[in-house]
Coordinates of C-alpha atoms and ligand atoms in Angstrom, one line a residue:
M272 CA -49.3 -10.6 3.5
A273 CA -47.5 -13.1 5.7
R274 CA -44.4 -11.8 7.4
I275 CA -41.1 -12.7 5.7
K276 CA -39.0 -15.0 7.9
T277 CA -36.4 -16.4 5.6
I278 CA -34.6 -14.7 2.7
G279 CA -32.2 -16.0 0.1
I280 CA -29.5 -13.9 -1.6
L281 CA -27.5 -14.6 -4.7
T282 CA -25.0 -12.7 -6.9
S283 CA -25.3 -13.3 -10.7
G284 CA -23.7 -12.3 -14.0
G285 CA -20.4 -10.5 -14.0
D286 CA -18.9 -9.9 -10.5
A287 CA -18.5 -6.3 -9.4
P288 CA -16.5 -4.8 -6.6
G289 CA -18.9 -4.0 -3.7
M290 CA -21.0 -7.2 -4.1
N291 CA -19.5 -8.4 -0.8
A292 CA -20.5 -5.2 1.0
C293 CA -23.9 -5.8 -0.4
I294 CA -24.2 -9.4 0.9
R295 CA -23.0 -8.2 4.3
A296 CA -25.5 -5.4 4.5
V297 CA -28.4 -7.6 3.4
T298 CA -27.4 -10.4 5.8
R299 CA -26.9 -8.2 8.8
T300 CA -30.0 -6.1 8.2
A301 CA -32.1 -9.2 7.8
I302 CA -30.7 -10.8 10.9
F303 CA -31.2 -7.6 12.9
N304 CA -34.9 -7.8 11.9
G305 CA -35.2 -11.4 13.0
M306 CA -34.9 -13.1 9.7
K307 CA -32.9 -16.1 8.7
V308 CA -30.6 -15.7 5.7
Y309 CA -29.5 -18.2 3.1
G310 CA -26.6 -17.5 0.7
I311 CA -27.2 -19.2 -2.7
Y312 CA -23.9 -19.9 -4.4
R313 CA -23.1 -19.4 -8.1
G314 CA -26.1 -17.3 -9.0
Y315 CA -29.0 -19.0 -10.7
E316 CA -26.9 -22.1 -11.3
G317 CA -26.6 -22.7 -7.6
L318 CA -30.3 -21.8 -7.1
I319 CA -31.2 -24.7 -9.5
K320 CA -28.7 -27.1 -8.0
G321 CA -29.5 -26.3 -4.4
E322 CA -26.1 -24.9 -3.5
V323 CA -27.4 -23.1 -0.4
E324 CA -25.8 -22.3 3.0
E325 CA -27.0 -20.2 5.9
L326 CA -25.3 -16.9 6.4
T327 CA -24.6 -15.5 9.8
T328 CA -23.4 -12.1 11.1
E329 CA -20.0 -13.7 11.5
S330 CA -19.8 -15.4 8.1
V331 CA -19.9 -12.0 6.4
S332 CA -17.2 -10.5 8.7
N333 CA -14.1 -9.1 7.1
T334 CA -15.7 -9.0 3.6
I335 CA -16.6 -5.4 3.1
Q336 CA -13.2 -4.5 1.7
R337 CA -12.9 -7.5 -0.6
G338 CA -13.5 -7.5 -4.4
G339 CA -15.4 -10.3 -6.2
T340 CA -18.2 -12.1 -4.5
I341 CA -18.0 -14.6 -1.6
L342 CA -21.1 -16.2 -3.0
R343 CA -19.4 -16.6 -6.3
T344 CA -21.3 -16.0 -9.5
A345 CA -22.2 -17.7 -12.8
R346 CA -24.0 -17.4 -16.0
C347 CA -26.7 -20.1 -16.2
K348 CA -28.3 -21.3 -19.5
A349 CA -30.9 -23.4 -17.7
F350 CA -32.4 -20.4 -16.0
L351 CA -33.4 -19.1 -19.4
T352 CA -36.0 -21.9 -19.6
P353 CA -39.3 -22.2 -17.5
E354 CA -38.1 -25.7 -16.5
G355 CA -34.9 -24.4 -15.1
R356 CA -36.7 -21.7 -13.2
Q357 CA -39.2 -24.2 -11.8
E358 CA -36.2 -26.2 -10.4
G359 CA -35.0 -23.0 -8.9
Y360 CA -38.3 -22.4 -7.2
E361 CA -38.2 -26.0 -5.8
T362 CA -35.0 -25.1 -4.1
L363 CA -36.5 -22.0 -2.5
K364 CA -39.4 -24.1 -1.2
R365 CA -37.1 -26.8 0.1
F366 CA -35.2 -24.3 2.2
G367 CA -38.4 -22.3 3.2
I368 CA -37.1 -19.2 1.5
D369 CA -39.9 -16.6 1.4
A370 CA -38.2 -13.8 -0.5
L371 CA -35.2 -13.5 -2.8
I372 CA -32.5 -10.8 -3.2
V373 CA -30.8 -10.8 -6.6
V374 CA -27.6 -8.8 -7.0
G375 CA -26.6 -8.4 -10.6
G376 CA -26.7 -6.6 -13.9
N377 CA -29.3 -6.3 -16.6
G378 CA -29.4 -10.0 -17.5
S379 CA -29.7 -11.1 -13.9
L380 CA -32.6 -8.7 -13.3
H381 CA -34.2 -9.9 -16.5
G382 CA -34.0 -13.4 -15.0
A383 CA -35.5 -12.1 -11.8
Q384 CA -38.4 -10.6 -13.7
E385 CA -39.1 -13.9 -15.5
F386 CA -38.9 -15.8 -12.3
A387 CA -41.3 -13.5 -10.5
A388 CA -43.8 -13.6 -13.3
E389 CA -44.0 -17.4 -13.0
H390 CA -43.7 -18.0 -9.3
D391 CA -45.1 -16.4 -6.2
I392 CA -41.9 -15.1 -4.7
P393 CA -41.2 -11.5 -3.7
I394 CA -37.9 -10.4 -5.3
I395 CA -35.8 -7.4 -4.7
G396 CA -33.1 -6.6 -7.2
L397 CA -29.9 -4.8 -6.4
P398 CA -27.9 -3.2 -9.2
G399 CA -24.5 -5.0 -9.1
T400 CA -22.6 -4.3 -12.3
I401 CA -19.6 -2.2 -13.3
D402 CA -21.5 -1.2 -16.5
N403 CA -23.8 1.3 -14.8
D404 CA -26.4 0.4 -17.4
L405 CA -29.5 -0.1 -15.3
Y406 CA -32.3 2.4 -15.8
G407 CA -33.6 4.2 -12.7
T408 CA -30.4 4.4 -10.7
D409 CA -27.7 7.0 -10.9
F410 CA -25.1 4.5 -10.0
T411 CA -24.7 0.7 -9.9
I412 CA -22.5 -1.1 -7.4
G413 CA -19.0 -1.6 -8.7
Y414 CA -19.1 1.2 -11.3
D415 CA -17.1 3.7 -9.2
T416 CA -14.4 1.2 -8.4
A417 CA -14.1 0.2 -12.0
L418 CA -13.9 3.8 -13.1
N419 CA -11.1 4.5 -10.7
T420 CA -9.2 1.4 -11.8
I421 CA -9.5 2.4 -15.5
V422 CA -8.3 6.0 -14.7
E423 CA -5.2 4.6 -12.8
C424 CA -4.4 2.5 -15.9
V425 CA -4.9 5.3 -18.3
D426 CA -2.6 7.6 -16.3
K427 CA 0.1 4.9 -16.6
I428 CA -0.4 4.5 -20.4
R429 CA -0.3 8.3 -20.8
D430 CA 3.3 8.3 -19.5
T431 CA 4.5 5.9 -22.1
A432 CA 2.3 7.3 -24.9
T433 CA 3.8 10.8 -24.3
S434 CA 7.3 9.4 -24.7
H435 CA 6.5 7.9 -28.1
E436 CA 4.0 10.3 -29.8
R437 CA 1.4 7.7 -30.4
I438 CA -2.3 7.3 -30.6
F439 CA -3.5 4.8 -28.0
F440 CA -6.9 3.2 -28.2
I441 CA -7.9 1.9 -24.8
E442 CA -10.8 -0.5 -24.7
V443 CA -13.0 -0.6 -21.6
M444 CA -16.0 -2.7 -20.6
G445 CA -19.5 -1.4 -20.4
R446 CA -21.5 -3.8 -22.6
D447 CA -23.8 -1.6 -24.7
A448 CA -23.3 1.4 -22.4
G449 CA -20.6 4.1 -22.7
F450 CA -20.6 5.3 -19.0
L451 CA -17.2 3.8 -18.2
A452 CA -15.6 5.0 -21.5
Q453 CA -17.0 8.5 -21.4
N454 CA -16.3 9.3 -17.7
S455 CA -12.9 7.6 -17.6
A456 CA -12.0 9.8 -20.6
I457 CA -13.0 12.9 -18.8
A458 CA -11.3 11.8 -15.6
S459 CA -8.0 10.9 -17.3
G460 CA -7.8 13.9 -19.6
A461 CA -8.1 11.7 -22.7
E462 CA -8.6 13.2 -26.1
A463 CA -11.8 11.4 -27.0
A464 CA -14.2 8.6 -26.2
I465 CA -16.0 6.4 -28.7
I466 CA -19.2 5.2 -27.1
P467 CA -22.3 3.3 -28.4
E468 CA -24.7 6.1 -27.4
D469 CA -23.0 8.6 -29.7
Q470 CA -22.9 6.4 -32.8
T471 CA -25.5 8.1 -34.9
D472 CA -24.6 9.2 -38.4
V473 CA -21.4 10.9 -37.2
D474 CA -18.2 9.0 -37.7
Q475 CA -16.6 9.5 -34.3
L476 CA -13.2 8.4 -35.5
A477 CA -13.1 10.8 -38.5
Q478 CA -14.3 13.5 -36.1
F479 CA -11.5 12.8 -33.6
I480 CA -8.8 12.7 -36.3
S481 CA -9.9 16.0 -37.9
H482 CA -10.5 17.9 -34.6
G483 CA -8.9 16.0 -31.9
I484 CA -5.2 15.6 -32.9
R485 CA -3.4 18.8 -32.5
K486 CA 0.2 19.2 -33.4
S487 CA 1.1 20.5 -30.0
K488 CA -0.1 17.3 -28.4
S489 CA 2.6 14.6 -28.1
S490 CA 0.1 11.8 -27.6
S491 CA -3.5 11.0 -28.0
I492 CA -5.6 8.7 -25.9
V493 CA -9.0 7.5 -27.0
L494 CA -11.2 5.5 -24.7
V495 CA -13.3 3.0 -26.6
S496 CA -16.3 1.0 -25.4
E497 CA -16.0 -2.7 -26.0
A498 CA -17.2 -4.3 -29.2
R499 CA -20.9 -4.2 -29.7
K500 CA -22.9 -7.4 -30.4
N501 CA -22.8 -6.8 -34.2
G502 CA -19.0 -6.8 -34.1
V503 CA -18.6 -3.1 -34.9
G504 CA -16.6 -1.2 -32.4
G505 CA -13.9 -2.0 -29.9
A506 CA -10.4 -0.7 -29.9
M507 CA -9.1 -3.1 -32.5
Y508 CA -11.7 -2.0 -35.0
Y509 CA -10.8 1.6 -34.7
A510 CA -7.0 1.0 -34.7
D511 CA -7.3 -1.0 -37.9
R512 CA -9.2 1.8 -39.5
V513 CA -6.6 4.3 -38.5
R514 CA -3.8 2.1 -39.9
N515 CA -5.7 1.8 -43.2
E516 CA -7.2 5.3 -43.5
Y517 CA -4.5 7.4 -41.8
P518 CA -1.3 5.5 -42.1
Q519 CA 0.8 8.5 -40.9
Y520 CA -0.2 7.8 -37.3
D521 CA 1.5 5.3 -35.1
V522 CA -1.3 3.4 -33.3
R523 CA -1.4 1.1 -30.3
V524 CA -4.2 -0.8 -28.6
T525 CA -4.7 -1.7 -25.0
I526 CA -7.6 -3.8 -23.9
L527 CA -8.0 -3.5 -20.2
G528 CA -10.1 -6.6 -19.8
H529 CA -10.9 -8.3 -16.5
L530 CA -8.6 -6.2 -14.4
Q531 CA -11.5 -3.7 -14.5
R532 CA -13.6 -6.0 -12.5
G533 CA -11.2 -6.7 -9.7
G534 CA -9.8 -4.9 -6.7
R535 CA -10.9 -3.5 -3.4
P536 CA -14.2 -1.6 -3.7
S537 CA -13.9 2.2 -3.4
A538 CA -15.4 3.9 -0.3
F539 CA -18.2 5.1 -2.6
D540 CA -19.1 1.6 -3.7
R541 CA -19.0 0.2 -0.1
I542 CA -21.3 2.9 1.1
L543 CA -23.7 2.5 -1.9
A544 CA -23.8 -1.2 -1.5
S545 CA -24.4 -0.9 2.3
R546 CA -27.2 1.6 1.8
M547 CA -28.8 -0.5 -1.0
G548 CA -28.5 -3.8 0.9
Y549 CA -30.1 -2.2 4.0
A550 CA -32.8 -0.7 1.8
S551 CA -33.6 -4.1 0.2
I552 CA -34.7 -5.5 3.6
E553 CA -36.6 -2.4 4.6
A554 CA -38.4 -2.6 1.2
L555 CA -39.3 -6.3 1.8
M556 CA -40.7 -5.4 5.3
E557 CA -42.8 -2.6 3.7
G558 CA -44.3 -5.3 1.5
Q559 CA -42.5 -4.2 -1.7
R560 CA -41.8 -6.9 -4.4
N561 CA -40.3 -7.0 -7.8
I562 CA -38.5 -3.8 -7.5
M563 CA -34.9 -2.8 -7.9
I564 CA -33.3 -0.6 -5.3
G565 CA -31.8 2.5 -7.0
V566 CA -30.2 5.7 -5.9
S567 CA -31.3 9.0 -7.5
N568 CA -30.0 12.4 -6.3
D569 CA -28.4 10.6 -3.4
E570 CA -31.8 9.2 -2.2
I571 CA -32.8 5.6 -2.2
V572 CA -35.6 4.9 -4.8
Y573 CA -37.7 1.9 -5.8
V574 CA -37.8 1.1 -9.5
P575 CA -40.0 -1.7 -10.9
I576 CA -37.6 -4.3 -12.2
S577 CA -39.5 -4.3 -15.5
R578 CA -38.6 -0.7 -16.0
A579 CA -35.0 -1.0 -14.8
V580 CA -34.2 -3.6 -17.4
K581 CA -36.3 -2.5 -20.3
K582 CA -35.4 1.1 -20.8
D583 CA -32.0 2.2 -22.1
K584 CA -30.3 4.4 -19.5
P585 CA -29.4 7.7 -21.3
I586 CA -26.0 9.1 -21.0
D587 CA -26.0 12.8 -20.1
K588 CA -25.2 14.7 -23.3
E589 CA -23.4 17.3 -21.3
L590 CA -20.7 14.8 -20.5
I591 CA -20.0 14.5 -24.2
S592 CA -19.7 18.3 -24.5
V593 CA -17.4 18.4 -21.4
L594 CA -15.0 16.0 -22.9
T595 CA -15.1 17.7 -26.4
V596 CA -14.4 21.1 -24.9
L597 CA -11.8 20.1 -22.4
S598 CA -9.8 18.0 -24.8
T599 CA -9.3 20.8 -27.4
Ligands
ATP663 P1 -23.1 -8.0 -16.2 O1 -23.8 -6.7 -16.4 O2 -22.0 -7.8 -15.3 O3 -22.7 -8.7 -17.5 P2 -25.5 -9.5 -16.0 O4 -26.4 -9.8 -14.9 O5 -26.1 -8.6 -17.1 O6 -24.2 -9.0 -15.5 P3 -25.8 -11.8 -17.8 O7 -24.8 -12.8 -18.2 O8 -26.5 -11.0 -18.9 O9 -25.1 -10.9 -16.7 O10 -27.0 -12.6 -17.0 C1 -26.7 -13.4 -15.9 C2 -27.6 -14.6 -15.9 O11 -29.0 -14.1 -15.7 C3 -27.7 -15.4 -17.1 O12 -26.6 -16.3 -17.2 C4 -29.0 -16.1 -17.0 O13 -28.9 -17.2 -16.1 C5 -29.9 -15.0 -16.3 N1 -30.7 -14.4 -17.4 C6 -30.3 -13.4 -18.2 N2 -31.3 -13.0 -19.0 C7 -32.4 -13.8 -18.7 C8 -33.7 -13.9 -19.2 N3 -34.2 -13.2 -20.1 N4 -34.5 -14.8 -18.6 C9 -34.1 -15.6 -17.6 N5 -32.8 -15.6 -17.1 C10 -32.0 -14.7 -17.6

């Protein structure tokens, strides 16, 4: 295999704190190893439109502590089509880019997989999403920061909830995964979490109302994963149900929204992003392609992109028991 001389890097999908630390690590490791680095702006949209600029050691200075992504990001409909992806490939050829690093979530890595299937370009995926929903890695870049942001908000809501004896439904992000809701519930001492992974035949709301509300508790906080694609779920849905089915309770809803994405990345995310960015270049130099860099038991692992995006990442059932027991 010919030596890789020029790499491109893009960030795609939802932004996540730590993406800049990742861009910095990829850029500096690649330059250290004698490669040229191009930053591709606005994800696949910029790849198609040729929004490309060389990155240097200096251009990524002073970015490790910043949230968001200096390369910006986008959702791109055109990349869903073979024609769009062909245009993206033309851009890579025009700039002499031999390999591509894609930082993003499930959708972005799906796109990378489609792209690699059609074009001869080594791709390394880096899991950049607050949702923590990629299979094969214990953590994704941005998840820890978002978790801490949520916990800080819940602590504040707890102060006001206690004063008024209310049930608060707090909606958090996570797409179809409940990692943010479940773990922020444990970390904030919430009474319950309603997550997609636990929606079997058990009605989580009825369970919470019958077991979770104790008279001695002056307030109840329930972390709820955002609405699922079929419209069922989300804090509003459960609050409406309480108003209809249990009118004796005073209910409030807080949707944390995009503040969960922002802010300075935590030390954990900066280190994770630095390790993963470094590992992505090492992997390319070893001749790896079409893998996602993950971390498992604190060790860097290579996961085929096809596996990272296809399998549902299971939530540890013990976390559900921990919350149930500790909130009684
Ligand atoms: P987050 O987890 O933060 O939402 P994400 O990477 O999952 O991030 P998406 O909006 O799902 O975000 O995907 C980002 C982009 O990836 C899409 O706008 C599209 O351009 C591309 N993409 C997603 N799925 C595919 C696919 N099946 N084929 C080709 N491209 C895709």
